[in-house]
Amino acid sequence: MAPNIRGALIMMGSMAAFTFNDAIMKQLGASVPLFQLITMRGVLTCILLYVLARYLGKVDLRIPKGDRILVVVRCAAEVATTYFFLNALMNIPLANVTAVLQALPLTVTLGAALFFGERVGWRRFLAIGIGFCGMLLIVRPGPDGFNIYSLYALAAMLLVTLRDLVTRKMSAEVPSMTVTLATAVSVTVVAAIVSTTETWVPVSPSLMALVVTAAVFVLLGYTCSVMVMRVGDVSFVAPFRYTSLIWALVLGFVLFGDWPDPVTLLGASIVVATGLFTLFRERALLRR
């Protein structure tokens, strides 16, 4: 199999794993308090990530002094992202939340231009503007279509953008597995502290099995996302990230009976199209 095809399949596997995790968390949210749920999944995820790190020989707690504040900011952004994303996930359709996050290539490109001085031509700026219009069709700020949890989804998207920009700023000496473990531990610890304000509920074996499954999907998603960086041309593989929206549409309909209305689908299509244009434009510039 050609490296690019293999990389595309791994990327699709990564997106499928993360989206299955989201669907399971949404299902569990009807029975388990939010922070109890994050804590339970987080403990399992930390254990699995640590085992994977030991297996790969990537357990290295040394972080260059100049990067430590960046790691702290990244962890804080991930903690906030988890709160806003899961709150949105529990209250609006899975596909809607996923569609908002498809704007990430646009927001990261804009952020890199504003904060890092990276050159962005008028074509990509135009694509970013059109993509944001598509995002407005998804969240629909008006009395008929607006939901406060749409703002939560937008907040999650902006926080992920911050996380990715901070990660981009880190030096190559920062171990990626160490950053991932630190992030997972941060989310788990904060969730455990906040969960003391909730009343924990008993978890049946079937619900516990779903929590374990969600943690496994997180591990699979992360493993695939690491593998994909080593297989094929990143500029070819990156657009397959958008397959997460297909999985979200299918799982949302099968598990929850949700299907976005035509306006939301139009907005999602615009966001995906402009994101793809941005990725292809970056690829063309790199080749040039």
PDB file of N, CA, C and O in Angstrom, residues 21 25 61 86 99 112 117 126 136 154 157 162 168-169 177 187 189 194 197 203 217 224 226 248 284 288:
ATOM      1  N   ASN A  21     -15.538   8.099  20.727  1.00  0.00           N
ATOM      2  CA  ASN A  21     -15.400   8.519  22.113  1.00  0.00           C
ATOM      3  C   ASN A  21     -16.412   9.614  22.452  1.00  0.00           C
ATOM      4  O   ASN A  21     -17.070   9.566  23.496  1.00  0.00           O
ATOM      5  N   MET A  25     -19.390   9.421  25.259  1.00  0.00           N
ATOM      6  CA  MET A  25     -19.480  10.399  26.350  1.00  0.00           C
ATOM      7  C   MET A  25     -20.840  11.082  26.356  1.00  0.00           C
ATOM      8  O   MET A  25     -21.415  11.343  27.420  1.00  0.00           O
ATOM      9  N   LEU A  61      10.372  13.186  31.568  1.00  0.00           N
ATOM     10  CA  LEU A  61       9.744  14.324  32.246  1.00  0.00           C
ATOM     11  C   LEU A  61      10.546  15.616  32.126  1.00  0.00           C
ATOM     12  O   LEU A  61      10.149  16.642  32.662  1.00  0.00           O
ATOM     13  N   LEU A  86     -17.589  19.273  26.246  1.00  0.00           N
ATOM     14  CA  LEU A  86     -18.507  18.243  26.743  1.00  0.00           C
ATOM     15  C   LEU A  86     -19.853  18.840  27.129  1.00  0.00           C
ATOM     16  O   LEU A  86     -20.895  18.196  26.956  1.00  0.00           O
ATOM     17  N   ALA A  99     -19.127  19.894  13.578  1.00  0.00           N
ATOM     18  CA  ALA A  99     -19.055  20.817  12.438  1.00  0.00           C
ATOM     19  C   ALA A  99     -18.365  22.121  12.828  1.00  0.00           C
ATOM     20  O   ALA A  99     -17.579  22.675  12.048  1.00  0.00           O
ATOM     21  N   ALA A 112      -1.915  32.032  13.365  1.00  0.00           N
ATOM     22  CA  ALA A 112      -0.498  32.036  13.008  1.00  0.00           C
ATOM     23  C   ALA A 112      -0.117  33.338  12.308  1.00  0.00           C
ATOM     24  O   ALA A 112       0.988  33.866  12.492  1.00  0.00           O
ATOM     25  N   GLY A 117       3.180  36.145  12.788  1.00  0.00           N
ATOM     26  CA  GLY A 117       3.645  36.869  11.614  1.00  0.00           C
ATOM     27  C   GLY A 117       3.807  36.017  10.369  1.00  0.00           C
ATOM     28  O   GLY A 117       4.502  36.412   9.434  1.00  0.00           O
ATOM     29  N   LEU A 126      -9.580  35.279   2.330  1.00  0.00           N
ATOM     30  CA  LEU A 126     -10.945  35.208   1.808  1.00  0.00           C
ATOM     31  C   LEU A 126     -11.609  33.907   2.217  1.00  0.00           C
ATOM     32  O   LEU A 126     -12.781  33.895   2.632  1.00  0.00           O
ATOM     33  N   LEU A 136     -21.348  30.670  11.113  1.00  0.00           N
ATOM     34  CA  LEU A 136     -22.526  31.382  11.604  1.00  0.00           C
ATOM     35  C   LEU A 136     -23.813  30.662  11.218  1.00  0.00           C
ATOM     36  O   LEU A 136     -24.798  30.685  11.957  1.00  0.00           O
ATOM     37  N   LEU A 154     -18.293  27.072  20.236  1.00  0.00           N
ATOM     38  CA  LEU A 154     -17.378  28.081  19.707  1.00  0.00           C
ATOM     39  C   LEU A 154     -16.209  28.320  20.661  1.00  0.00           C
ATOM     40  O   LEU A 154     -15.061  28.461  20.240  1.00  0.00           O
ATOM     41  N   MET A 157     -13.797  25.544  20.327  1.00  0.00           N
ATOM     42  CA  MET A 157     -13.019  25.673  19.096  1.00  0.00           C
ATOM     43  C   MET A 157     -11.902  26.706  19.250  1.00  0.00           C
ATOM     44  O   MET A 157     -10.762  26.482  18.832  1.00  0.00           O
ATOM     45  N   LEU A 162      -6.072  27.951  20.465  1.00  0.00           N
ATOM     46  CA  LEU A 162      -5.016  28.409  21.369  1.00  0.00           C
ATOM     47  C   LEU A 162      -4.064  27.269  21.702  1.00  0.00           C
ATOM     48  O   LEU A 162      -2.834  27.439  21.664  1.00  0.00           O
ATOM     49  N   ARG A 168       2.492  24.729  18.624  1.00  0.00           N
ATOM     50  CA  ARG A 168       3.313  25.117  17.476  1.00  0.00           C
ATOM     51  C   ARG A 168       4.520  25.937  17.920  1.00  0.00           C
ATOM     52  O   ARG A 168       5.573  25.908  17.282  1.00  0.00           O
ATOM     53  N   LYS A 169       4.367  26.657  19.018  1.00  0.00           N
ATOM     54  CA  LYS A 169       5.428  27.543  19.513  1.00  0.00           C
ATOM     55  C   LYS A 169       6.488  26.775  20.296  1.00  0.00           C
ATOM     56  O   LYS A 169       7.605  27.281  20.505  1.00  0.00           O
ATOM     57  N   MET A 177       4.976  12.933  23.940  1.00  0.00           N
ATOM     58  CA  MET A 177       4.264  12.041  24.857  1.00  0.00           C
ATOM     59  C   MET A 177       4.179  12.633  26.254  1.00  0.00           C
ATOM     60  O   MET A 177       3.160  12.504  26.944  1.00  0.00           O
ATOM     61  N   VAL A 187      -6.305  17.545  33.161  1.00  0.00           N
ATOM     62  CA  VAL A 187      -7.759  17.457  32.997  1.00  0.00           C
ATOM     63  C   VAL A 187      -8.357  16.581  34.088  1.00  0.00           C
ATOM     64  O   VAL A 187      -9.383  16.923  34.690  1.00  0.00           O
ATOM     65  N   VAL A 189      -7.116  15.758  37.121  1.00  0.00           N
ATOM     66  CA  VAL A 189      -6.996  16.326  38.470  1.00  0.00           C
ATOM     67  C   VAL A 189      -8.018  17.436  38.680  1.00  0.00           C
ATOM     68  O   VAL A 189      -8.711  17.478  39.715  1.00  0.00           O
ATOM     69  N   VAL A 194     -13.235  19.373  41.026  1.00  0.00           N
ATOM     70  CA  VAL A 194     -14.560  19.978  40.818  1.00  0.00           C
ATOM     71  C   VAL A 194     -15.664  18.954  41.091  1.00  0.00           C
ATOM     72  O   VAL A 194     -16.762  19.317  41.542  1.00  0.00           O
ATOM     73  N   THR A 197     -17.946  18.783  44.206  1.00  0.00           N
ATOM     74  CA  THR A 197     -19.143  19.614  44.363  1.00  0.00           C
ATOM     75  C   THR A 197     -20.387  18.900  43.833  1.00  0.00           C
ATOM     76  O   THR A 197     -21.497  19.406  43.996  1.00  0.00           O
ATOM     77  N   VAL A 203     -22.232   3.494  39.437  1.00  0.00           N
ATOM     78  CA  VAL A 203     -22.077   3.189  38.012  1.00  0.00           C
ATOM     79  C   VAL A 203     -22.220   1.684  37.818  1.00  0.00           C
ATOM     80  O   VAL A 203     -21.475   0.896  38.415  1.00  0.00           O
ATOM     81  N   PHE A 217     -10.915   4.264  23.126  1.00  0.00           N
ATOM     82  CA  PHE A 217     -11.015   5.027  21.874  1.00  0.00           C
ATOM     83  C   PHE A 217     -10.118   6.257  21.898  1.00  0.00           C
ATOM     84  O   PHE A 217      -9.518   6.624  20.874  1.00  0.00           O
ATOM     85  N   CYS A 224      -3.134   6.626  16.669  1.00  0.00           N
ATOM     86  CA  CYS A 224      -3.224   6.843  15.215  1.00  0.00           C
ATOM     87  C   CYS A 224      -2.715   8.220  14.833  1.00  0.00           C
ATOM     88  O   CYS A 224      -2.066   8.387  13.789  1.00  0.00           O
ATOM     89  N   VAL A 226      -0.375   9.870  16.233  1.00  0.00           N
ATOM     90  CA  VAL A 226       1.085   9.834  16.262  1.00  0.00           C
ATOM     91  C   VAL A 226       1.609   9.095  15.030  1.00  0.00           C
ATOM     92  O   VAL A 226       2.540   9.542  14.360  1.00  0.00           O
ATOM     93  N   ALA A 248     -19.640  11.733  12.713  1.00  0.00           N
ATOM     94  CA  ALA A 248     -20.557  12.416  13.630  1.00  0.00           C
ATOM     95  C   ALA A 248     -21.989  12.396  13.100  1.00  0.00           C
ATOM     96  O   ALA A 248     -22.947  12.212  13.863  1.00  0.00           O
ATOM     97  N   ALA A 284       0.302  23.914  -1.915  1.00  0.00           N
ATOM     98  CA  ALA A 284       0.827  24.498  -3.155  1.00  0.00           C
ATOM     99  C   ALA A 284       1.967  25.464  -2.873  1.00  0.00           C
ATOM    100  O   ALA A 284       2.976  25.497  -3.581  1.00  0.00           O
ATOM    101  N   ARG A 288       5.908  25.270  -4.022  1.00  0.00           N
ATOM    102  CA  ARG A 288       6.544  26.380  -4.741  1.00  0.00           C
ATOM    103  C   ARG A 288       7.847  26.780  -4.068  1.00  0.00           C
ATOM    104  O   ARG A 288       8.833  27.101  -4.721  1.00  0.00           O
TER     105      ARG A 288
END
